[in-house]
Tab-separated table of C-alpha atoms in Angstrom:
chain	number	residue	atom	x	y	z
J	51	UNK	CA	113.393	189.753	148.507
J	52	UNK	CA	115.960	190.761	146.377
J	53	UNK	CA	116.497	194.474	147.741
J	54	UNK	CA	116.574	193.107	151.050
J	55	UNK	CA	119.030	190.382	150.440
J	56	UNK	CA	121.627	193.477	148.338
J	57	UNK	CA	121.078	195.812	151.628
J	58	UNK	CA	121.787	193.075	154.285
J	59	UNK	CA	124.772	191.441	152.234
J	60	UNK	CA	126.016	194.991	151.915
J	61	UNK	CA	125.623	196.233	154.881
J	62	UNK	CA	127.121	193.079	156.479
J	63	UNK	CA	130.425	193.898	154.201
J	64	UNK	CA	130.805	197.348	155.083
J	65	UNK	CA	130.087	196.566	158.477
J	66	UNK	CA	133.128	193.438	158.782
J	67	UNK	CA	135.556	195.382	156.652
J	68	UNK	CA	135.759	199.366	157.458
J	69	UNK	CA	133.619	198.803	160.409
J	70	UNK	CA	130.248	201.032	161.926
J	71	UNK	CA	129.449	204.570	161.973
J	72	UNK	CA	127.821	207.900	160.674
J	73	UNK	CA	130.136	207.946	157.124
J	74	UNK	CA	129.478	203.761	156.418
J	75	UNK	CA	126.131	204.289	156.838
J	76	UNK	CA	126.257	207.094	154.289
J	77	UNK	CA	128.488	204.851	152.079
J	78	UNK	CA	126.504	201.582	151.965
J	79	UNK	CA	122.972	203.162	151.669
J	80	UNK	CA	124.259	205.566	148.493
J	81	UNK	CA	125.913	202.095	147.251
J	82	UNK	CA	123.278	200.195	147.667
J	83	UNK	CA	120.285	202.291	145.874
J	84	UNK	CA	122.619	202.442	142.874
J	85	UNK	CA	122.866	198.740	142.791
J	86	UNK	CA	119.696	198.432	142.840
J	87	UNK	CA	118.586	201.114	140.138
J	88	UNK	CA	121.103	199.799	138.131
J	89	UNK	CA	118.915	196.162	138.872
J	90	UNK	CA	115.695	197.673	138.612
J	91	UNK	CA	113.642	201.175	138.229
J	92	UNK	CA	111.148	200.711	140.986
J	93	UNK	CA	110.605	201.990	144.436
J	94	UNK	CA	110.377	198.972	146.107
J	95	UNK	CA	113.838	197.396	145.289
J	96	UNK	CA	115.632	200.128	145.814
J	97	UNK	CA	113.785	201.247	149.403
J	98	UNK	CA	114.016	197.735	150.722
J	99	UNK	CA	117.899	197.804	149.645
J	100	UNK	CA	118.612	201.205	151.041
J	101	UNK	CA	116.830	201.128	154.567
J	102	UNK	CA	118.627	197.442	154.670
J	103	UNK	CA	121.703	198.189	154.585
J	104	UNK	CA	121.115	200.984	157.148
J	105	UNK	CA	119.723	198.953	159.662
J	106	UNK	CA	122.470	196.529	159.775
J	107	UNK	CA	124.922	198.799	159.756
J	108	UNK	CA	123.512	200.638	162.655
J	109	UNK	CA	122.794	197.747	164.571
J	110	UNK	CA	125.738	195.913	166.772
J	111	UNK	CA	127.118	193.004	165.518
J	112	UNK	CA	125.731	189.439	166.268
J	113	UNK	CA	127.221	185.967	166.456
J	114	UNK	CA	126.444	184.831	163.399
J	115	UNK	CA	129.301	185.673	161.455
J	116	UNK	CA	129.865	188.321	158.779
J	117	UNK	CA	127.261	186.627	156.920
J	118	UNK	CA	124.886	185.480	158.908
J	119	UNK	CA	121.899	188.022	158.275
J	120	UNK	CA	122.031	187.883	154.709
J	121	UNK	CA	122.463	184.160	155.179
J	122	UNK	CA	118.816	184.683	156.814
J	123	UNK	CA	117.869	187.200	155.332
J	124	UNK	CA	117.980	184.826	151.793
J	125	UNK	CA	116.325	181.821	153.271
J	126	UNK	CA	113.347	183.691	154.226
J	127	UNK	CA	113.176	185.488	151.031
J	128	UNK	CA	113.128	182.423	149.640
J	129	UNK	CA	110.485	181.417	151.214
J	130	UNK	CA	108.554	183.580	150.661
J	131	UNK	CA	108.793	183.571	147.636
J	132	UNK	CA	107.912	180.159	147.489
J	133	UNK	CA	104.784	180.635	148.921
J	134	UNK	CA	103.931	183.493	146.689
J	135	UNK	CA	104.402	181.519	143.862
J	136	UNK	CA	102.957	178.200	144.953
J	137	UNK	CA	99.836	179.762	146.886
J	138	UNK	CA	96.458	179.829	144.839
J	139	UNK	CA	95.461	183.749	144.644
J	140	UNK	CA	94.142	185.914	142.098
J	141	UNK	CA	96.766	188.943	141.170
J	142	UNK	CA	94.208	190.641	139.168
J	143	UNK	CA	92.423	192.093	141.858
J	144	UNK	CA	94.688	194.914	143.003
J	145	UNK	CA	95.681	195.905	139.481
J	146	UNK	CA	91.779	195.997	138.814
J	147	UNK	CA	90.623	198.085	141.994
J	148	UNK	CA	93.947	200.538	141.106
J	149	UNK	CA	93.177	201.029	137.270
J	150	UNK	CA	89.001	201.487	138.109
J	151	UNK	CA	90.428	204.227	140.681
J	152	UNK	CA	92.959	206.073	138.428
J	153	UNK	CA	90.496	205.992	135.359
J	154	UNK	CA	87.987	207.510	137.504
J	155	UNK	CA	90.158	209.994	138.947
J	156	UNK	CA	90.702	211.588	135.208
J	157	UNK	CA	87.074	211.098	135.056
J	158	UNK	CA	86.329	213.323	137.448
J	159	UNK	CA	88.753	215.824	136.130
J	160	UNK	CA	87.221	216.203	132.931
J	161	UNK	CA	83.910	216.336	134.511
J	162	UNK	CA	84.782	219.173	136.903
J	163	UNK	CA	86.795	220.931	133.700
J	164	UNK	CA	83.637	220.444	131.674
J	165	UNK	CA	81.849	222.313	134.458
J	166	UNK	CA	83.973	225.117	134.745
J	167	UNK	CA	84.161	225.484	131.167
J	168	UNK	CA	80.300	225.733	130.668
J	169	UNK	CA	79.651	228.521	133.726
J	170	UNK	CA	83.126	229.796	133.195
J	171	UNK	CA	83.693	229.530	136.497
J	172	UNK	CA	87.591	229.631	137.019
J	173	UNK	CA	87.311	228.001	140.181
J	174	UNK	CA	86.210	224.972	138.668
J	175	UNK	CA	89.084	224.849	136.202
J	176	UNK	CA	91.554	225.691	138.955
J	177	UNK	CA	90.154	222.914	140.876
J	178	UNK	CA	90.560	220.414	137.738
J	179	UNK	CA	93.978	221.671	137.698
J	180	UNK	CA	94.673	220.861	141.252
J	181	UNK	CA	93.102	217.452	141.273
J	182	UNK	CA	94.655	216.477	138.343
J	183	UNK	CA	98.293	217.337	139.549
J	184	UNK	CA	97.433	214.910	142.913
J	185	UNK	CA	96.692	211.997	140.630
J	186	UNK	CA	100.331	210.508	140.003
J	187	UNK	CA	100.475	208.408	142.991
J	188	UNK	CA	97.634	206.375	142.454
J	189	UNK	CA	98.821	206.157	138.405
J	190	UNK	CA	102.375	205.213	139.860
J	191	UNK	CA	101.033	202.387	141.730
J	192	UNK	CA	98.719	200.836	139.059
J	193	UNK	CA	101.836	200.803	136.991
J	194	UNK	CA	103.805	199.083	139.410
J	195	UNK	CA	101.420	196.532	141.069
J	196	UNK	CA	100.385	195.427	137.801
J	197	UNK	CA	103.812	195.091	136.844
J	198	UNK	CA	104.753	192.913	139.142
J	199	UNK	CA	101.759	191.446	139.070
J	200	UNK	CA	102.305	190.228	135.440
J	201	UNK	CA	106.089	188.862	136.742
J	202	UNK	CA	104.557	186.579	138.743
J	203	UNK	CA	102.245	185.359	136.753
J	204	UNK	CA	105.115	184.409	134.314
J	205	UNK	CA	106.468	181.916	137.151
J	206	UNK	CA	103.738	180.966	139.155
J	207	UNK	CA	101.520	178.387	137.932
J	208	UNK	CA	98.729	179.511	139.591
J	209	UNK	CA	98.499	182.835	138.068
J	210	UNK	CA	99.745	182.169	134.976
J	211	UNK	CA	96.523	181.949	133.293
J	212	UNK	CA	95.892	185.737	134.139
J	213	UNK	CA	99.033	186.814	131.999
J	214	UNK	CA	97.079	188.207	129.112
J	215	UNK	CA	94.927	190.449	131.029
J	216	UNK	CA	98.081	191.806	133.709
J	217	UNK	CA	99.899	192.577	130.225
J	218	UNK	CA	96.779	194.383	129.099
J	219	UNK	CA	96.623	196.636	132.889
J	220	UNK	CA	100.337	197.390	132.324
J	221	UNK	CA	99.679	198.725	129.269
J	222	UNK	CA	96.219	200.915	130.057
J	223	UNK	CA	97.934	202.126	133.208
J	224	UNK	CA	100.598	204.123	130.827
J	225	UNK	CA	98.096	205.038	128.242
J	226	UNK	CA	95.908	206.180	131.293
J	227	UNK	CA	98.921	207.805	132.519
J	228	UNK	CA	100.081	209.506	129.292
J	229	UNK	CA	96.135	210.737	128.634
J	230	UNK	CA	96.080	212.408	132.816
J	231	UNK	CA	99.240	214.089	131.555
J	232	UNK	CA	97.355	215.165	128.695
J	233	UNK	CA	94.943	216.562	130.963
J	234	UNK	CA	97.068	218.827	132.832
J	235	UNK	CA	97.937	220.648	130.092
J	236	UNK	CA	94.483	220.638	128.501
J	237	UNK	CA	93.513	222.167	131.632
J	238	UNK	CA	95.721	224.510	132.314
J	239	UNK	CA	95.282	226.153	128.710
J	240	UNK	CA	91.548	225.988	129.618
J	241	UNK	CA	92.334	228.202	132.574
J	242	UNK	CA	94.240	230.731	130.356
J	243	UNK	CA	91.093	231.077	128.778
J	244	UNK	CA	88.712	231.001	131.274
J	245	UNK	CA	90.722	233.887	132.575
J	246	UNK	CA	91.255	235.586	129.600
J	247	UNK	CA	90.346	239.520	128.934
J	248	UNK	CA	88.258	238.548	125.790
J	249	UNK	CA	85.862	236.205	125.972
J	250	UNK	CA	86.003	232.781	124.273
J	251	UNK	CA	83.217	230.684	123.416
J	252	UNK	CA	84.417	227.149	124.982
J	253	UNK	CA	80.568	225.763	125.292
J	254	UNK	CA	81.264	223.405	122.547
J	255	UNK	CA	84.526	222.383	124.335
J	256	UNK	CA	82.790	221.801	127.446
J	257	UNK	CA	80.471	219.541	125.830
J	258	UNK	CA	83.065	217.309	123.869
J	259	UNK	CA	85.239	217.109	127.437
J	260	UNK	CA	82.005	216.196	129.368
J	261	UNK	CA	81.335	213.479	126.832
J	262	UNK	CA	84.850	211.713	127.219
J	263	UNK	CA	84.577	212.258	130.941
J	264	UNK	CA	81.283	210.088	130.911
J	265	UNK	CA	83.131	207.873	128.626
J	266	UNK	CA	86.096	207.490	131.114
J	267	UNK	CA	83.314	206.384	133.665
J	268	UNK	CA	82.376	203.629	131.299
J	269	UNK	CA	85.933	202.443	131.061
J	270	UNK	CA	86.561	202.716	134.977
J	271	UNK	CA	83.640	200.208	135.765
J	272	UNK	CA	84.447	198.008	133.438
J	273	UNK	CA	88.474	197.685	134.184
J	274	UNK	CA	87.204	197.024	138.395
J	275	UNK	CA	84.815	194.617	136.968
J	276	UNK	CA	87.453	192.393	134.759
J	277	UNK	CA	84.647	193.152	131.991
J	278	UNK	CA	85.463	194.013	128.228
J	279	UNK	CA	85.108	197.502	128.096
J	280	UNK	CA	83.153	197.666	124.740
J	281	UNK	CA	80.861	200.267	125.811
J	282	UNK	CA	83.412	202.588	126.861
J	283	UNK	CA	85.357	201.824	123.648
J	284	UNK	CA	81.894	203.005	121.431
J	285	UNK	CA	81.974	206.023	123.540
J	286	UNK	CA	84.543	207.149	122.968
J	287	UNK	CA	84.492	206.526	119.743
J	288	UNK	CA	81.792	208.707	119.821
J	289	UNK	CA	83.725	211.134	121.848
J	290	UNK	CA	86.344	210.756	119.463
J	291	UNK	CA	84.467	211.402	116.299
J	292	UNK	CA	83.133	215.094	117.576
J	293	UNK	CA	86.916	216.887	117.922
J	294	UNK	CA	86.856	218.703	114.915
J	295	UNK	CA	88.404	222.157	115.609
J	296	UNK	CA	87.346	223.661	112.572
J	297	UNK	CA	83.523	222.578	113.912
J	298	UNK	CA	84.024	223.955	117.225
J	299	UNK	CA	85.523	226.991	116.772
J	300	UNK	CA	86.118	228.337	113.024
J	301	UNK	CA	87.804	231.740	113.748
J	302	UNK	CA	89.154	230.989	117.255
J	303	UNK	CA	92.904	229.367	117.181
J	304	UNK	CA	92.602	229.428	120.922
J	305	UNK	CA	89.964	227.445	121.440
J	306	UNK	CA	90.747	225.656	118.312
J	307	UNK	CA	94.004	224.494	120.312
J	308	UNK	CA	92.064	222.819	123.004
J	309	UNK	CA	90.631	220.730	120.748
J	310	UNK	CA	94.043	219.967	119.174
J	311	UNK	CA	95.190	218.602	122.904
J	312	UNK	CA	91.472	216.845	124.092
J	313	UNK	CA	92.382	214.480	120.841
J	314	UNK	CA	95.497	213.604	121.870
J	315	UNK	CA	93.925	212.766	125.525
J	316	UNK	CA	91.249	211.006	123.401
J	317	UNK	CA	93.332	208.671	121.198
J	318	UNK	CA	95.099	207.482	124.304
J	319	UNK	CA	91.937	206.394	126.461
J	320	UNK	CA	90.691	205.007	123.156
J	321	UNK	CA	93.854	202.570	123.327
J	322	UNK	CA	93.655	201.841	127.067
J	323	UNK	CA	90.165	200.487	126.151
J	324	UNK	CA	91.579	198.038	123.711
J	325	UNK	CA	91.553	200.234	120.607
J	326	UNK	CA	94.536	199.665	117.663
J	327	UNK	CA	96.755	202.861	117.592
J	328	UNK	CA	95.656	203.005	114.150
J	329	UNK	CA	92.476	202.460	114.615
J	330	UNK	CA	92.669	204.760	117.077
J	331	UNK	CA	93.890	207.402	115.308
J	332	UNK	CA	91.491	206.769	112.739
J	333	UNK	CA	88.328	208.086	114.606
J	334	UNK	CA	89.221	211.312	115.068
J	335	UNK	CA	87.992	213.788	112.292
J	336	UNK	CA	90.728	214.666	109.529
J	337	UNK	CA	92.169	218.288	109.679
């Protein structure tokens, strides 16, 4: 509502003052995404502001004055609004179905690294690699619908009850979102040594990533289902508990070092399941 009421009132003013063409266009739609970056960091505002303004600007003028969309352009905002706010609905449900998707997404990245790993197959890796790069749009909008899911929950007395748990997604969708970042890199330094001249025994690797891949699995179903993910959080625990480069790999430094990163993934899946930092942090093995 807001992006569309900056890119009509802006393109209205450009429009009545310095008139239509090619160069307007260019100057109200570059004027009106920095307004609204400057208002907010999402997508959404500043797309609805920018293809606004271009619209009315391209289109001929009407009757209504120099005002007269963003006049109407407001009202029905407003309403709409309104009805979003006084409508009974539940705004957990999209956040839910997004995080169980994203979680299982990394899932099945560690999975197919874990398989490549244990028949050192550098096909699988690459194929962790490439799945794991095509995962930020679906993290991207987990982030965003449950952040404005938890905005409207602040107003609307309907959903306000919900505010704990839409606080809760916003925060597991960046810790899920930090740990897939995590992933990339633990995967491509897997593939470095998958590929490597001299072999490298990454068996016990493979089995500490399979384990927090079935863990992530644990964590997906129970983020769609609204449940308390205790069982993932023991898991990983679990997980947690085994990475140990010293254990894995006493006279390898390479392997050693994908140990080093599959903790940091680790610690941040442990907090997107409701784990303390500290506490966190506190279930690995000391080094």
């Amino acid at each position: 509502a807001v992006g569309v009421a900056i890119g009509v009132g802006l393109g209205d003013l450009v429009a009545h003052v310095i008139g239509r063409g090619i160069w307007q266009i260019a100057l109200v739609l570059f004027t009106a995404a920095i307004i609204a970056r400057f208002i907010d960091r999402g997508a959404m505002l500043t797309t609805q502001a920018g293809v606004q303004s271009i619209v009315i600007v391209a289109l001929p003028a009407t009757s209504g004055g120099p005002f007269g969309r963003w006049t109407d352009a407001a009202v029905g905002g407003a309403i709409a609004l309104a009805v979003a706010l006084l409508t009974p609905s539940d705004p957990r449900r999209h956040p839910r179905s997004l995080g169980q998707r994203s979680i299982e997404e990394l899932a099945g990245v560690l999975h197919t690294l874990a398989r490549g790993l244990s028949s050192r197959s550098t096909a699988d890796v690459e194929d962790a690699l490439v799945r794991a790069r095509a995962t930020q749009p679906v993290l991207d909008d987990w982030r965003e619908i449950a952040t404005n899911a938890r905005e409207l929950s602040r107003v609307s007395p309907a959903s306000r009850r919900y505010r704990d748990e839409l606080a809760a997604s916003v925060d597991a969708a960046i810790l899920v979102d930090r740990a897939m970042r995590n992933a990339r890199v633990l995967v491509r330094r897997a593939l470095a040594l998958v590929e490597a001249d001299t072999p490298h025994d990454v068996l016990g690797v493979a089995a500490r990533v399979d384990a927090t891949a079935r863990a992530a699995d644990e964590l997906a179903a129970a983020i769609g289902a609204g449940r308390d993910p205790e069982r993932a959080r023991a898991a990983l625990t679990v997980a947690a508990q085994a990475l140990d480069p010293f254990l894995v790999a006493p006279d390898d430094w390479q392997v050693q070092s994908l140990v080093l990163l599959h903790r940091s993934l680790a610690v941040d899946l442990l907090e997107a399941a409701g784990t303390s930092a500290k506490a966190a942090r506190e279930a690995l093995p000391e080094i």
